Amino acid sequence: MHSSPCDINDIFISQDSRFSFLSTDVSQDSNASHSSQKLPRFRSVSSTGVSHSAYLRNPRERHALARKTRVHLELFEENAYTSEFDCLDQSLKLKDKQESSIKVAAPLTLTIAQQVATIAGEVLPYHIHNYSSYSASYHPDNLKTDSPNDQSSRWSSDAHNHSQYITLRLDNPAIIRNITFGKFHRDHASTVKEFKILGGMNEDNMVEILHHELKNNNRPETFRLEHINGNLLFPVQFIKIAPLSTFGLNFNYSLWYIELNGVQDRSIVNNAILEYEVYEERKAASRCLNYLRQNNMMDMFHALQQRMTFEYEHPILSELHKYLVEIGDFDEAENTLLKAHSKSLFDTDSKQIEYILNWRKIEDDQNNTIPSPRGGHQMCIDEKEGKIYLLGGWSGKHDLPDFWYYNISESRWHRLSSNTSKQGGPSARSCHKMCFDPLTRSIFVLGQYVDCISDAEKNTKSDFYRYFVDFNLWKRISTNTAEEGGPELLYDHQMNIDTVTGIIYVFGGKIISNTSNFHNYSGLFSYSIPTNSWTNLRCEEHGKAIHVSKVPHLKETRAKSTAIVSRVGHAMVLDTKSRQLYIFSGENENGYLSDMYSYFVDENRWLQITKDYASDFGPEPGFIQRATIDVERQEIYALSGSICDRDGSKEGCNAVKSGLWVYSIAKGLWRNIYQSDVRERKTWNVWTSTEPTPRFGHQFIYNSKNRMHYLFGGNLGNQDDHSGRLDDLWELKLTESNRLDPNIILKRCLFTLRMQKLYELCDIAATATHELYSQGTFQISQETKAALDYLRNYVQPVLDHNDKQQSEVFKMICANILLTEYASQQQNDNSFYIKKRKGDMLYRSRSKVFSSISQCFPQRIRESFDSSFGSLSIV
């Protein structure tokens, strides 16, 4: 996990009117990073509106312009394209070829960690080094054989307590990436549920590298072990597995098979061992230095520091400690903080964004007509016009045929049609998919759910529709896409559009047919808008997995798998920057899925990102999770719907959970930024005004221009009312936390620093006032006036009145100054509310402030060895 650069509970800094350069508005324009590139102007235009001498910078712009020009011709002359356009297309092919031949500079020298990342992993041989116990014939050596149908092929302890363990020793030291647990062919009560794994170069000094749970099913599970932090690798020769619980109550622990995977190249591992030994030595030395400095043993501290061959901390922190803690020169300490700010030392990693969620329920105050409650509907957005389109859905009793759009600026719904089939559009339907093409300003609709048993008389052919938003005109593109090389009739699939090339990608979904094969899933198809043609990219045949190309040069987690399994109810988004489709979650006949794949659309190539993101601290496996993508930020947002229990079985998927997860494409990490505690079915219908109730079958879309998400409708899921549906519309704003802003961080540091000086001034004032009163002089001391003056002119300007904690601290110090006068009148030193700070007490007080301020600096500035490897986050 990534820690914040500043803990708001420790640091109380606010705006400072005395620092004009800090009072500027640091908020970013939400639209600034989304400004569109302007196409070059044409010098001469033909009768068709296309220049004969047009110059476009790359093939994507050419395709975009071509599709935008063709849309108007397509309304009246189907498949009739101008010769001018063909000439334009041909004339640029040579330039495209020349541009693609540009050579890339040679790569830089890789670190050991980067070298390991490019090496495919291998199975690591090991033997049983030690164990706590075993019962009957269930010896630990059985773990080396994968025999899921043999009940005796397992290790089983002879007791159920937390002293049980198994220690594995690798034949050679290695960098272990993953551990795989094989299982019995069916669920078993003695199978280990919760466990911990420790690792190290010797069995007497190991750190925790995983704490997780297994699922009670027959599917092997692979977990990523903590093995790298930044550029530091963690070499291991011993692995200790400590079981903590079983699925059955008080059963002895059983494990069936263990496989370790990683890198054991001797030269790389030896270098990693040397680096880690240096790291351990520096960490030990740094802890000694910390202890000496915290306890004011500065002579010994400086003597040891001079012997060190590495930099203990950033010089700016050493300077701050000198002026703040050792000398007590607060003016110079402030200058040090200002110097750090001017050198951008408070700047954090811009890719690590902290979010604050703001849900807002959009109410209709004018009693306008709004869409009726529904689930299984579809929505898409026209960002340019600020309109959200909604089509169909399931009312709980029947499919809906209506068509709406929501005007964001007006905060109002508009009904376009009560029955689109009467305007030549699609019939009433649910579980379909639709997408919006901004260049041709068209909406495409594909698929629907049909109950083949009760609706056998219905047409099960796959129709395909297009809606031209500027002309309010529906057009049926196809009566049966399967006959044209496209998918059969399907539902709960996913559909994304590449707005640059004009290609729509359709993946997965359950195929509707009159056959007895209920588990029949669709593959991957693409539809070209300019050519009105389908391409079958990958097909699913009778439940067999879709083939995936191997990519040997990529890391093991992405290259090992050779197949992607099709599915239904999954999530899919398109990253137009990297030209990749991302697919994750969903279900098939084996249960709920938590794998993640990417598909390179220009290369027709697949990669497996992870087998189980739930094991990588990601979302729980689930069905009909909704996902969006912010291409500029390179983040995927996933809103959970129906999720399953830890065993992963379909029968266990009986909970609905409101959780929002963010996946960093650059880092390959999931983060949970919102989670509702409502899980049980009986609480699904709990309605609040601050956040939406948990649901599934809803729609969740993203407007990249205003960076807002919109949520509408869905299934309430109440067991007592299976027909219950929702009609609420919510707006979600993700606000970046101010604590990552360097200016705000500086102000908090200044507040903390000035509060410490004020406390010391109050101590001086208390002593002076007590001396005056003991002499019979009843007046406010000059020292007290100086403390009040400093509070008013220096502390108050950096106070954030909207921060309750800062306000409470400020009120307390004001009251304490007055209490000092009262206590002095009583001539009772022990009654002073403000304790006097002298000697070691003063040093410890300043040291605490220094520690709090140093935590506001990024990790790269703080001490490098303040945590053990086992507590650091996985990269």
PDB file of C-alpha atoms in Angstrom, residues 537-676:
ATOM      1  CA  LEU A 537     -10.941 -12.062 -34.266  1.00  0.00           C
ATOM      2  CA  ARG A 538     -11.246 -14.906 -31.737  1.00  0.00           C
ATOM      3  CA  CYS A 539     -13.950 -17.523 -31.425  1.00  0.00           C
ATOM      4  CA  GLU A 540     -15.193 -19.698 -28.584  1.00  0.00           C
ATOM      5  CA  GLU A 541     -16.058 -23.241 -29.585  1.00  0.00           C
ATOM      6  CA  HIS A 542     -18.017 -25.427 -27.183  1.00  0.00           C
ATOM      7  CA  GLY A 543     -16.507 -23.883 -24.104  1.00  0.00           C
ATOM      8  CA  LYS A 544     -12.895 -24.121 -25.293  1.00  0.00           C
ATOM      9  CA  ALA A 545     -10.657 -21.211 -24.413  1.00  0.00           C
ATOM     10  CA  ILE A 546      -9.793 -18.502 -26.902  1.00  0.00           C
ATOM     11  CA  HIS A 547      -6.211 -18.753 -28.129  1.00  0.00           C
ATOM     12  CA  VAL A 548      -3.723 -16.188 -26.883  1.00  0.00           C
ATOM     13  CA  SER A 549      -0.315 -15.528 -28.407  1.00  0.00           C
ATOM     14  CA  LYS A 550       2.735 -16.108 -26.209  1.00  0.00           C
ATOM     15  CA  VAL A 551       5.021 -13.156 -25.653  1.00  0.00           C
ATOM     16  CA  PRO A 552       8.322 -14.557 -24.289  1.00  0.00           C
ATOM     17  CA  HIS A 553      10.045 -11.235 -23.589  1.00  0.00           C
ATOM     18  CA  LEU A 554       7.362 -10.101 -21.157  1.00  0.00           C
ATOM     19  CA  LYS A 555       7.353 -10.919 -17.480  1.00  0.00           C
ATOM     20  CA  GLU A 556       6.066 -14.317 -16.387  1.00  0.00           C
ATOM     21  CA  THR A 557       2.683 -13.135 -15.125  1.00  0.00           C
ATOM     22  CA  ARG A 558       1.855 -11.858 -18.589  1.00  0.00           C
ATOM     23  CA  ALA A 559       3.405 -14.529 -20.753  1.00  0.00           C
ATOM     24  CA  LYS A 560       2.670 -17.790 -18.996  1.00  0.00           C
ATOM     25  CA  SER A 561      -1.005 -18.148 -19.852  1.00  0.00           C
ATOM     26  CA  THR A 562      -1.930 -19.262 -23.374  1.00  0.00           C
ATOM     27  CA  ALA A 563      -5.692 -18.753 -23.339  1.00  0.00           C
ATOM     28  CA  ILE A 564      -8.401 -16.274 -22.450  1.00  0.00           C
ATOM     29  CA  VAL A 565     -11.712 -17.764 -21.467  1.00  0.00           C
ATOM     30  CA  SER A 566     -14.848 -16.113 -22.800  1.00  0.00           C
ATOM     31  CA  ARG A 567     -17.449 -14.980 -20.323  1.00  0.00           C
ATOM     32  CA  VAL A 568     -20.611 -13.062 -19.593  1.00  0.00           C
ATOM     33  CA  GLY A 569     -21.298 -10.039 -17.389  1.00  0.00           C
ATOM     34  CA  HIS A 570     -17.702  -8.861 -17.510  1.00  0.00           C
ATOM     35  CA  ALA A 571     -16.147  -5.393 -17.791  1.00  0.00           C
ATOM     36  CA  MET A 572     -14.267  -4.010 -20.807  1.00  0.00           C
ATOM     37  CA  VAL A 573     -12.739  -0.596 -21.557  1.00  0.00           C
ATOM     38  CA  LEU A 574     -10.605   0.731 -24.419  1.00  0.00           C
ATOM     39  CA  ASP A 575      -7.441   2.742 -23.858  1.00  0.00           C
ATOM     40  CA  THR A 576      -7.028   4.769 -27.047  1.00  0.00           C
ATOM     41  CA  LYS A 577      -3.589   5.958 -25.944  1.00  0.00           C
ATOM     42  CA  SER A 578      -1.945   2.528 -25.634  1.00  0.00           C
ATOM     43  CA  ARG A 579      -4.380   0.973 -28.141  1.00  0.00           C
ATOM     44  CA  GLN A 580      -5.456  -1.763 -25.731  1.00  0.00           C
ATOM     45  CA  LEU A 581      -8.724  -3.314 -24.597  1.00  0.00           C
ATOM     46  CA  TYR A 582      -8.816  -4.252 -20.909  1.00  0.00           C
ATOM     47  CA  ILE A 583     -11.128  -7.127 -19.934  1.00  0.00           C
ATOM     48  CA  PHE A 584     -11.767  -8.416 -16.422  1.00  0.00           C
ATOM     49  CA  SER A 585     -14.383  -9.974 -14.061  1.00  0.00           C
ATOM     50  CA  GLY A 586     -17.534 -11.761 -15.233  1.00  0.00           C
ATOM     51  CA  GLU A 587     -18.556 -15.415 -15.035  1.00  0.00           C
ATOM     52  CA  ASN A 588     -18.649 -18.644 -17.015  1.00  0.00           C
ATOM     53  CA  GLU A 589     -19.734 -22.207 -16.288  1.00  0.00           C
ATOM     54  CA  ASN A 590     -16.861 -22.607 -13.778  1.00  0.00           C
ATOM     55  CA  GLY A 591     -17.843 -19.682 -11.585  1.00  0.00           C
ATOM     56  CA  TYR A 592     -16.990 -16.032 -11.087  1.00  0.00           C
ATOM     57  CA  LEU A 593     -13.774 -14.731 -12.607  1.00  0.00           C
ATOM     58  CA  SER A 594     -11.124 -12.368 -11.294  1.00  0.00           C
ATOM     59  CA  ASP A 595      -8.565 -12.512 -14.086  1.00  0.00           C
ATOM     60  CA  MET A 596      -7.540  -9.559 -16.231  1.00  0.00           C
ATOM     61  CA  TYR A 597      -6.404  -9.403 -19.862  1.00  0.00           C
ATOM     62  CA  SER A 598      -5.408  -6.763 -22.345  1.00  0.00           C
ATOM     63  CA  TYR A 599      -5.830  -6.968 -26.123  1.00  0.00           C
ATOM     64  CA  PHE A 600      -3.633  -4.912 -28.451  1.00  0.00           C
ATOM     65  CA  VAL A 601      -6.134  -3.845 -31.093  1.00  0.00           C
ATOM     66  CA  ASP A 602      -3.553  -2.887 -33.728  1.00  0.00           C
ATOM     67  CA  GLU A 603      -1.541  -6.092 -33.307  1.00  0.00           C
ATOM     68  CA  ASN A 604      -4.311  -8.651 -32.695  1.00  0.00           C
ATOM     69  CA  ARG A 605      -2.402  -9.835 -29.627  1.00  0.00           C
ATOM     70  CA  TRP A 606      -3.455 -10.770 -26.093  1.00  0.00           C
ATOM     71  CA  LEU A 607      -1.668 -10.528 -22.740  1.00  0.00           C
ATOM     72  CA  GLN A 608      -2.715 -11.891 -19.384  1.00  0.00           C
ATOM     73  CA  ILE A 609      -2.123  -9.233 -16.743  1.00  0.00           C
ATOM     74  CA  THR A 610      -3.108 -11.391 -13.763  1.00  0.00           C
ATOM     75  CA  LYS A 611      -4.828 -14.685 -13.081  1.00  0.00           C
ATOM     76  CA  ASP A 612      -6.498 -13.408  -9.941  1.00  0.00           C
ATOM     77  CA  TYR A 613      -6.547  -9.690  -9.172  1.00  0.00           C
ATOM     78  CA  ALA A 614      -8.441 -10.461  -5.959  1.00  0.00           C
ATOM     79  CA  SER A 615      -5.253 -12.128  -4.717  1.00  0.00           C
ATOM     80  CA  ASP A 616      -3.323  -8.992  -5.708  1.00  0.00           C
ATOM     81  CA  PHE A 617      -5.430  -6.915  -3.304  1.00  0.00           C
ATOM     82  CA  GLY A 618      -7.944  -6.011  -5.983  1.00  0.00           C
ATOM     83  CA  PRO A 619     -11.759  -6.234  -6.126  1.00  0.00           C
ATOM     84  CA  GLU A 620     -13.586  -9.404  -5.177  1.00  0.00           C
ATOM     85  CA  PRO A 621     -14.649 -11.677  -8.040  1.00  0.00           C
ATOM     86  CA  GLY A 622     -17.994 -10.544  -9.341  1.00  0.00           C
ATOM     87  CA  PHE A 623     -20.632 -10.291 -12.023  1.00  0.00           C
ATOM     88  CA  ILE A 624     -21.907  -7.254 -13.948  1.00  0.00           C
ATOM     89  CA  GLN A 625     -19.286  -4.917 -12.546  1.00  0.00           C
ATOM     90  CA  ARG A 626     -19.285  -1.594 -14.384  1.00  0.00           C
ATOM     91  CA  ALA A 627     -16.040  -0.033 -15.558  1.00  0.00           C
ATOM     92  CA  THR A 628     -14.913   3.270 -17.082  1.00  0.00           C
ATOM     93  CA  ILE A 629     -11.512   4.640 -18.078  1.00  0.00           C
ATOM     94  CA  ASP A 630      -9.747   7.993 -17.895  1.00  0.00           C
ATOM     95  CA  VAL A 631      -7.222   7.800 -20.729  1.00  0.00           C
ATOM     96  CA  GLU A 632      -5.318  10.914 -19.661  1.00  0.00           C
ATOM     97  CA  ARG A 633      -4.842   9.712 -16.104  1.00  0.00           C
ATOM     98  CA  GLN A 634      -4.359   6.108 -17.234  1.00  0.00           C
ATOM     99  CA  GLU A 635      -6.833   4.841 -14.649  1.00  0.00           C
ATOM    100  CA  ILE A 636      -9.687   2.340 -14.816  1.00  0.00           C
ATOM    101  CA  TYR A 637     -12.626   2.758 -12.433  1.00  0.00           C
ATOM    102  CA  ALA A 638     -14.678  -0.308 -11.463  1.00  0.00           C
ATOM    103  CA  LEU A 639     -17.981  -0.073  -9.573  1.00  0.00           C
ATOM    104  CA  SER A 640     -18.881  -3.414  -8.035  1.00  0.00           C
ATOM    105  CA  GLY A 641     -22.293  -4.996  -8.348  1.00  0.00           C
ATOM    106  CA  SER A 642     -22.969  -8.632  -7.521  1.00  0.00           C
ATOM    107  CA  ILE A 643     -19.919 -10.091  -5.775  1.00  0.00           C
ATOM    108  CA  CYS A 644     -19.180 -13.571  -4.466  1.00  0.00           C
ATOM    109  CA  ASP A 645     -18.011 -14.884  -1.137  1.00  0.00           C
ATOM    110  CA  ARG A 646     -14.441 -16.017  -0.616  1.00  0.00           C
ATOM    111  CA  ASP A 647     -15.043 -19.544  -1.939  1.00  0.00           C
ATOM    112  CA  GLY A 648     -15.643 -18.101  -5.420  1.00  0.00           C
ATOM    113  CA  SER A 649     -18.550 -20.400  -6.244  1.00  0.00           C
ATOM    114  CA  LYS A 650     -21.696 -19.210  -7.960  1.00  0.00           C
ATOM    115  CA  GLU A 651     -23.761 -20.366  -5.023  1.00  0.00           C
ATOM    116  CA  GLY A 652     -21.710 -18.090  -2.796  1.00  0.00           C
ATOM    117  CA  CYS A 653     -22.347 -15.019  -4.924  1.00  0.00           C
ATOM    118  CA  ASN A 654     -25.298 -13.763  -2.935  1.00  0.00           C
ATOM    119  CA  ALA A 655     -24.162 -10.311  -1.909  1.00  0.00           C
ATOM    120  CA  VAL A 656     -24.380  -6.912  -3.498  1.00  0.00           C
ATOM    121  CA  LYS A 657     -21.683  -4.468  -2.509  1.00  0.00           C
ATOM    122  CA  SER A 658     -21.097  -0.841  -3.419  1.00  0.00           C
ATOM    123  CA  GLY A 659     -17.375  -0.460  -3.902  1.00  0.00           C
ATOM    124  CA  LEU A 660     -15.357   1.742  -6.239  1.00  0.00           C
ATOM    125  CA  TRP A 661     -11.900   0.564  -7.232  1.00  0.00           C
ATOM    126  CA  VAL A 662      -9.199   2.371  -9.209  1.00  0.00           C
ATOM    127  CA  TYR A 663      -6.709   0.431 -11.315  1.00  0.00           C
ATOM    128  CA  SER A 664      -3.473   2.218 -12.229  1.00  0.00           C
ATOM    129  CA  ILE A 665      -2.505   1.063 -15.703  1.00  0.00           C
ATOM    130  CA  ALA A 666       1.046   2.338 -15.284  1.00  0.00           C
ATOM    131  CA  LYS A 667       1.647   0.614 -11.942  1.00  0.00           C
ATOM    132  CA  GLY A 668      -0.628  -2.395 -12.371  1.00  0.00           C
ATOM    133  CA  LEU A 669      -2.141  -1.829  -8.922  1.00  0.00           C
ATOM    134  CA  TRP A 670      -5.704  -1.725  -7.587  1.00  0.00           C
ATOM    135  CA  ARG A 671      -6.876   0.707  -4.899  1.00  0.00           C
ATOM    136  CA  ASN A 672     -10.183   0.742  -3.094  1.00  0.00           C
ATOM    137  CA  ILE A 673     -11.369   4.352  -2.721  1.00  0.00           C
ATOM    138  CA  TYR A 674     -14.982   3.741  -1.677  1.00  0.00           C
ATOM    139  CA  GLN A 675     -16.702   0.872   0.075  1.00  0.00           C
ATOM    140  CA  SER A 676     -20.207   0.572   1.472  1.00  0.00           C
TER     141      SER A 676
END
